mmCIF file of N, CA and C and ligand atoms in Angstrom:
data_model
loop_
_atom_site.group_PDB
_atom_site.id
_atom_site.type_symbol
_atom_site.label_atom_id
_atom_site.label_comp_id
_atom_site.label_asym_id
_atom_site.label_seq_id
_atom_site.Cartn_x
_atom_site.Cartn_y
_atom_site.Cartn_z
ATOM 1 N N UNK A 17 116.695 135.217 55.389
ATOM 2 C CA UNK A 17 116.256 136.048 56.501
ATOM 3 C C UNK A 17 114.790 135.768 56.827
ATOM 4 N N UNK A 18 113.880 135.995 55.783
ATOM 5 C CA UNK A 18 112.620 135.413 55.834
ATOM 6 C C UNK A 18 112.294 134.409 56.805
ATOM 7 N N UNK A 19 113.259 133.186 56.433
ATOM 8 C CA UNK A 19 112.955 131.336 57.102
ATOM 9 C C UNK A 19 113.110 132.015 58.347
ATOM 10 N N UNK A 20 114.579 132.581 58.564
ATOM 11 C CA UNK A 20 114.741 132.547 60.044
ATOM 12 C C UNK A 20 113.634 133.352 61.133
ATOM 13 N N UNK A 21 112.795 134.119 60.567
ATOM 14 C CA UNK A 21 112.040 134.763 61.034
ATOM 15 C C UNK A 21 110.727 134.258 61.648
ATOM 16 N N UNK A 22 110.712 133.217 60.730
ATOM 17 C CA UNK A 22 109.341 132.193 60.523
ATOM 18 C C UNK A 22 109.377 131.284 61.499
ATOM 19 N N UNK A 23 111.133 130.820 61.579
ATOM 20 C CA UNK A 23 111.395 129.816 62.747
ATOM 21 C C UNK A 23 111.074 130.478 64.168
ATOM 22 N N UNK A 24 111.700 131.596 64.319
ATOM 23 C CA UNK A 24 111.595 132.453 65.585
ATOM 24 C C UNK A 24 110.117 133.067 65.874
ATOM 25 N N UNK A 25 109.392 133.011 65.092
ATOM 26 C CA UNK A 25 107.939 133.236 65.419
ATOM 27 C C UNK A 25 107.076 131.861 65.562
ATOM 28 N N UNK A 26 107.431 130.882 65.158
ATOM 29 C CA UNK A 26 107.203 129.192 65.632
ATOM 30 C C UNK A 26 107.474 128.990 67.112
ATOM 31 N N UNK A 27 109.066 129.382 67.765
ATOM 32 C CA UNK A 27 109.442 129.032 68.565
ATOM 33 C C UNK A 27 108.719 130.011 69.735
ATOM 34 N N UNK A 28 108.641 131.120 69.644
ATOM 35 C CA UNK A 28 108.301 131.739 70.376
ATOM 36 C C UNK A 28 106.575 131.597 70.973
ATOM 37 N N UNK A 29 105.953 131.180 69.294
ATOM 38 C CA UNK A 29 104.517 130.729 69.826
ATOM 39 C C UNK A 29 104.565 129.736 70.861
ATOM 40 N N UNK A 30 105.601 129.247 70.717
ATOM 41 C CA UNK A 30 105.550 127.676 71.490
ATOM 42 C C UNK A 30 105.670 127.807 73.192
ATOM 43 N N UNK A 31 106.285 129.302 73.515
ATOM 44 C CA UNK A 31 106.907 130.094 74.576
ATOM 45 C C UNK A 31 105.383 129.895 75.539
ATOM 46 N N UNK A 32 105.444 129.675 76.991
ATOM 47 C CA UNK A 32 104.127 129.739 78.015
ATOM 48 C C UNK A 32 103.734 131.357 77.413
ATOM 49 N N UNK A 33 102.192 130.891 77.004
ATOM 50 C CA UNK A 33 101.662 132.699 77.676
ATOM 51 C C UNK A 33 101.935 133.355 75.821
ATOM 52 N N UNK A 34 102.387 132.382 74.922
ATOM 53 C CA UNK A 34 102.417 133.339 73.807
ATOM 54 C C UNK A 34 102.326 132.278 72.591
ATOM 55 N N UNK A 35 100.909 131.724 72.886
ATOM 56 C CA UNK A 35 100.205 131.075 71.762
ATOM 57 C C UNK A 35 99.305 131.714 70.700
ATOM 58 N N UNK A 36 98.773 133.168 71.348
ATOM 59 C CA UNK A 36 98.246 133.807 70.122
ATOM 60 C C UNK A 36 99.286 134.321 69.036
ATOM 61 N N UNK A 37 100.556 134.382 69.518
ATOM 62 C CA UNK A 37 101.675 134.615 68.019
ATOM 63 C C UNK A 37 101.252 133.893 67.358
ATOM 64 N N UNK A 38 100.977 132.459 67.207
ATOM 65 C CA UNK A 38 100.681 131.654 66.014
ATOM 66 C C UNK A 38 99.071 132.277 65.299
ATOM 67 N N UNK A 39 98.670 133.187 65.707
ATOM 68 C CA UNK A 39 97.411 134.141 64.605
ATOM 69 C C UNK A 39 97.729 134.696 63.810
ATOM 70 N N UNK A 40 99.340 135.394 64.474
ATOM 71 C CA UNK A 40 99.829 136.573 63.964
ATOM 72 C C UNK A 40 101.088 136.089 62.609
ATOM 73 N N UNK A 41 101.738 134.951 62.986
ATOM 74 C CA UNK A 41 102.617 134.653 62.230
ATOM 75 C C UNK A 41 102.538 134.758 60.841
ATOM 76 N N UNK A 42 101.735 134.563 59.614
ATOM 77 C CA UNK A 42 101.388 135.105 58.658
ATOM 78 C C UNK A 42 101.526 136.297 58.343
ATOM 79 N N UNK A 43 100.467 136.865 58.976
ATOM 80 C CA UNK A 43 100.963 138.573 59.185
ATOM 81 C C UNK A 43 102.090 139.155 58.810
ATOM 82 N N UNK A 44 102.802 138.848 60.088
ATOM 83 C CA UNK A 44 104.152 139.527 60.454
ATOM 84 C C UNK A 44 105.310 139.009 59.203
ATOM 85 N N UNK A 45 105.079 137.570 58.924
ATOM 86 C CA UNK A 45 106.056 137.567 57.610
ATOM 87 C C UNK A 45 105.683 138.187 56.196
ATOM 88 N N UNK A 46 104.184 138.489 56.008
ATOM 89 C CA UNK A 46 103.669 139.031 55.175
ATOM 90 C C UNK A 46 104.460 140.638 55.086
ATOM 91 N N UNK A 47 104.209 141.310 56.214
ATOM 92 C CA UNK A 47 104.621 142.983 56.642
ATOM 93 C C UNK A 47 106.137 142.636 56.448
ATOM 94 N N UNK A 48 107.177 142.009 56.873
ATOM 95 C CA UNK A 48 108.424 141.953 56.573
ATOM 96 C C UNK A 48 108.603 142.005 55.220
ATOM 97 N N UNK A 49 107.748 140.992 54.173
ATOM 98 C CA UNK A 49 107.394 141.178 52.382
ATOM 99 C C UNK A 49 107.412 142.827 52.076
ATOM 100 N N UNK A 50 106.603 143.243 52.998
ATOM 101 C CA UNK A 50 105.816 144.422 52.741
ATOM 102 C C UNK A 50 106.827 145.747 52.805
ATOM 103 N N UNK A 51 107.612 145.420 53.997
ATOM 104 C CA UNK A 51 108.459 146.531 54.108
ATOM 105 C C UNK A 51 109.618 146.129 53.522
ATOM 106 N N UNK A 52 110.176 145.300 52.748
ATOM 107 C CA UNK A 52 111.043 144.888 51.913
ATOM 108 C C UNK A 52 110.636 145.571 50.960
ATOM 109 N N UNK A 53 109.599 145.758 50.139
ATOM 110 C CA UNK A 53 109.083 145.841 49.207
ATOM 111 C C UNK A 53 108.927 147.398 48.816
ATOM 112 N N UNK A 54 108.625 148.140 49.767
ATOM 113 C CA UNK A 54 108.184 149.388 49.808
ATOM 114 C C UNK A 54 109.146 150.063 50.550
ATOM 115 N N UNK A 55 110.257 150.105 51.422
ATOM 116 C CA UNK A 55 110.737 150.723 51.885
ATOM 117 C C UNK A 55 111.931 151.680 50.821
ATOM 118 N N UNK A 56 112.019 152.886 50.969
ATOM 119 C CA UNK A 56 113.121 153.273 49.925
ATOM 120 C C UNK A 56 114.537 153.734 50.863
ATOM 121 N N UNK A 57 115.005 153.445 51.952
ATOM 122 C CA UNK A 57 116.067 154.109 52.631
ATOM 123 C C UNK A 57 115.647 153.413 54.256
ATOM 124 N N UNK A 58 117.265 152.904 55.099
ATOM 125 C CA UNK A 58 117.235 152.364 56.081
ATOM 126 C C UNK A 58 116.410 152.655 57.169
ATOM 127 N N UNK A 59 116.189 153.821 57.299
ATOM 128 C CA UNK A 59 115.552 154.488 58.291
ATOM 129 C C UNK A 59 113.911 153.859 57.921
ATOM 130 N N UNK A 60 113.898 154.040 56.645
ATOM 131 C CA UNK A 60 112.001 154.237 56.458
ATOM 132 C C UNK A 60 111.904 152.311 56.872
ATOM 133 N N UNK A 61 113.183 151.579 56.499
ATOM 134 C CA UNK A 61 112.628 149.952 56.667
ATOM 135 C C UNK A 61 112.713 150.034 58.221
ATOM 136 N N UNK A 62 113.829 150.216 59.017
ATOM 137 C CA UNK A 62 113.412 149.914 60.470
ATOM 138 C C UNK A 62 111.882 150.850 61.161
ATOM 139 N N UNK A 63 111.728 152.039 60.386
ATOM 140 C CA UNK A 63 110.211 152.429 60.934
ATOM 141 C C UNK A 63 109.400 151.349 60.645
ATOM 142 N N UNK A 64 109.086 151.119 59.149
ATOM 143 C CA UNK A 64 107.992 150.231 59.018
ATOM 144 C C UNK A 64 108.220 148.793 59.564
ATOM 145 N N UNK A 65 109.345 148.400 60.341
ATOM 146 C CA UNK A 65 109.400 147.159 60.883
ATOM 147 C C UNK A 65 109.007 147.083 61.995
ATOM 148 N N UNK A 66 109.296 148.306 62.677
ATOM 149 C CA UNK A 66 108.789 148.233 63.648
ATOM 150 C C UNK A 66 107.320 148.699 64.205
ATOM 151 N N UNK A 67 106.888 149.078 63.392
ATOM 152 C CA UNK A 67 105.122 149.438 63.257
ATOM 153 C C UNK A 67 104.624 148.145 63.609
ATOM 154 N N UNK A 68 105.186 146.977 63.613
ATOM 155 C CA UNK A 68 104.272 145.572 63.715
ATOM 156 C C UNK A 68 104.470 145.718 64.871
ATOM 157 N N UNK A 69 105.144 145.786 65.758
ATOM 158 C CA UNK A 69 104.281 145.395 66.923
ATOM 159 C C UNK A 69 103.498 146.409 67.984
ATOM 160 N N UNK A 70 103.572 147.566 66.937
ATOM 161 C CA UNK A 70 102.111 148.459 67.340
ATOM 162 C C UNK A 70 100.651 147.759 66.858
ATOM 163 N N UNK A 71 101.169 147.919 65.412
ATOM 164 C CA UNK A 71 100.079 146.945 64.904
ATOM 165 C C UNK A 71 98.991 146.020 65.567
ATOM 166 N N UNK A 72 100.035 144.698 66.282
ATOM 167 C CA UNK A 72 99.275 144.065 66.718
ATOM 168 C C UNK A 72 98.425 143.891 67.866
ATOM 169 N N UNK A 73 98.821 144.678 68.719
ATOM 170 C CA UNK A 73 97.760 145.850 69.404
ATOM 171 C C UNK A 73 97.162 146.524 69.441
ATOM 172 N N UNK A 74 96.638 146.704 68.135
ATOM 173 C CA UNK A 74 95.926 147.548 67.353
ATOM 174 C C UNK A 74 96.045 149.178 67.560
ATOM 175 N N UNK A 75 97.034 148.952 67.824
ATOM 176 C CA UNK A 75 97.693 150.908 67.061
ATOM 177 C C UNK A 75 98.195 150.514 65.580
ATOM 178 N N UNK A 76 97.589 151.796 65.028
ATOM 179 C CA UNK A 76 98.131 151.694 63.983
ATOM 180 C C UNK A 76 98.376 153.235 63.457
ATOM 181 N N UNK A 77 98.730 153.943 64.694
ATOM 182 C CA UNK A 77 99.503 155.679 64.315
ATOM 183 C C UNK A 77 101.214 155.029 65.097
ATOM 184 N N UNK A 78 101.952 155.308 64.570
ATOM 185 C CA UNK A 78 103.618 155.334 65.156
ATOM 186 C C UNK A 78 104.134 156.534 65.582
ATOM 187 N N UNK A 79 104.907 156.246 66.182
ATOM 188 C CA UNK A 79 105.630 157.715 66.501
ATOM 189 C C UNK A 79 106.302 158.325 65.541
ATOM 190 N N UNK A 80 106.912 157.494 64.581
ATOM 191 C CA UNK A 80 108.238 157.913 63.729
ATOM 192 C C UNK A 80 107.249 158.694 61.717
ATOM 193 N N UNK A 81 108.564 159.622 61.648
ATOM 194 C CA UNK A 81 107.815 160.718 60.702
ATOM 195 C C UNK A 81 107.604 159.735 59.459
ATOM 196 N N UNK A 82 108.797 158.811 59.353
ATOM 197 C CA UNK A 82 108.789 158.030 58.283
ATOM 198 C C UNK A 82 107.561 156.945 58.028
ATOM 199 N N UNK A 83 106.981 156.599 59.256
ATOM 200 C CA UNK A 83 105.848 155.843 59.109
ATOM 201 C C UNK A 83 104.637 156.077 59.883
ATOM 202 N N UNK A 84 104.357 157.383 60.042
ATOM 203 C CA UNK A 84 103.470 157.387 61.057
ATOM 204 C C UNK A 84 102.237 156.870 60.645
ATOM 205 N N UNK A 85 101.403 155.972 59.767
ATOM 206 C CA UNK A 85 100.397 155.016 60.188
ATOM 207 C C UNK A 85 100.351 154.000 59.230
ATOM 208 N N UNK A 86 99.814 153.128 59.680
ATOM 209 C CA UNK A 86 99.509 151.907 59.074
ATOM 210 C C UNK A 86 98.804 152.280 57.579
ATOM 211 N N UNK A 87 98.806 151.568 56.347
ATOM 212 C CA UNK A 87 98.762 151.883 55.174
ATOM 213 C C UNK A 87 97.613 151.014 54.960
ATOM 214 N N UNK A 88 96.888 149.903 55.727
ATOM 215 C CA UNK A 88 95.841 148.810 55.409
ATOM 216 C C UNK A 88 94.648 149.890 55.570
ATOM 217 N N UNK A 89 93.421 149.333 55.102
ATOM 218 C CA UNK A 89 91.789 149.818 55.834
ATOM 219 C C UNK A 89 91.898 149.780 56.877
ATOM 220 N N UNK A 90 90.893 150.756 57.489
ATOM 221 C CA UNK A 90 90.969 151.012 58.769
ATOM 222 C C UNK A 90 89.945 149.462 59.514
ATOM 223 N N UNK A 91 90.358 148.799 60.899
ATOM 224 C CA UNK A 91 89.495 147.517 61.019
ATOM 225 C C UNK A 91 88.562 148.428 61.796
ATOM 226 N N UNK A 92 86.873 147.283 61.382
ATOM 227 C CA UNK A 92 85.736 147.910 61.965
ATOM 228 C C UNK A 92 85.143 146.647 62.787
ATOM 229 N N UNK A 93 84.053 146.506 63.444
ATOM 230 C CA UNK A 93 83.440 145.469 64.651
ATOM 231 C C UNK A 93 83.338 144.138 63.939
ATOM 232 N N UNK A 94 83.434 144.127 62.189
ATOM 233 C CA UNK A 94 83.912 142.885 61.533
ATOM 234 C C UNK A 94 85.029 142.581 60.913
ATOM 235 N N UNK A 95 85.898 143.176 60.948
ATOM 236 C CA UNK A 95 87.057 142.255 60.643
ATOM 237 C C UNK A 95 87.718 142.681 61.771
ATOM 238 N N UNK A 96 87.944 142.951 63.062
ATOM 239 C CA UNK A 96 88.541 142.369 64.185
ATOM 240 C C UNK A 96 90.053 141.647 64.319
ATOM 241 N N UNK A 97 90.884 141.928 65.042
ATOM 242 C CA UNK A 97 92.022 140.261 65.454
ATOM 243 C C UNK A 97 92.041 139.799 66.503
ATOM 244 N N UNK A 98 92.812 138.746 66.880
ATOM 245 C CA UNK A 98 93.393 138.767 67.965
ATOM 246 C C UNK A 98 94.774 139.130 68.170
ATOM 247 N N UNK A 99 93.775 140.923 68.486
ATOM 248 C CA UNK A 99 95.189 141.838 69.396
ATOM 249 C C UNK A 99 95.656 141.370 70.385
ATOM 250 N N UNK A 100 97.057 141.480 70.299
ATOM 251 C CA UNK A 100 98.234 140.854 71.523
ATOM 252 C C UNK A 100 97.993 142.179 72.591
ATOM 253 N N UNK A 101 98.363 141.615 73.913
ATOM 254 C CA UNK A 101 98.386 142.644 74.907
ATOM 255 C C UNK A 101 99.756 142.726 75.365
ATOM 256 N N UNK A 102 100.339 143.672 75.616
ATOM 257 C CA UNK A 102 101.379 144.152 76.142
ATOM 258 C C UNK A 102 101.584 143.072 77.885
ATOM 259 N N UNK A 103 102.439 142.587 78.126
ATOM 260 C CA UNK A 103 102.866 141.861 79.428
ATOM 261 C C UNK A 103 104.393 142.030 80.179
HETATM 262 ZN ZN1 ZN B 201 98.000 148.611 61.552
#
């Protein structure tokens, strides 16, 4: 599941207009680790899966009870990303 994920975030960087995915790709297979790892019940893994692509817009409160925020340090004017914009 992992590979295939890795492939589809390759291909998609490759997509017009969505070359900053390749910043993010690390990331996002990292957080899939992450919510593999930590999730205890279906519900809490599709919340925390889907927190990434709040994430990378830099929200990091969710709507859902099971995950409502991001679990990293909070980012300050130095460690920064390149946040994706909504299109
Ligand atoms: Zn976050």
């Amino acid at each position: 599941m992992f590979i295939g994920l890795s492939k589809k975030l390759d291909s998609l960087s490759k997509e017009k207009f969505c070359g900053d995915v390749r910043d993010w790709h690390r990331s996002i297979v990292n957080h899939m680790y992450f919510v593999a790892a930590t999730s205890n019940s279906p519900d809490e893994t599709v919340a925390k899966w889907k927190s990434v692509a709040n994430h990378v817009q830099n929200v990091h409160e969710h709507s859902s009870w099971q995950f409502p925020r991001c679990t990293h340090p909070e980012y300050t004017d130095d460690n920064q990303k390149n946040w994706l914009k909504p299109s």
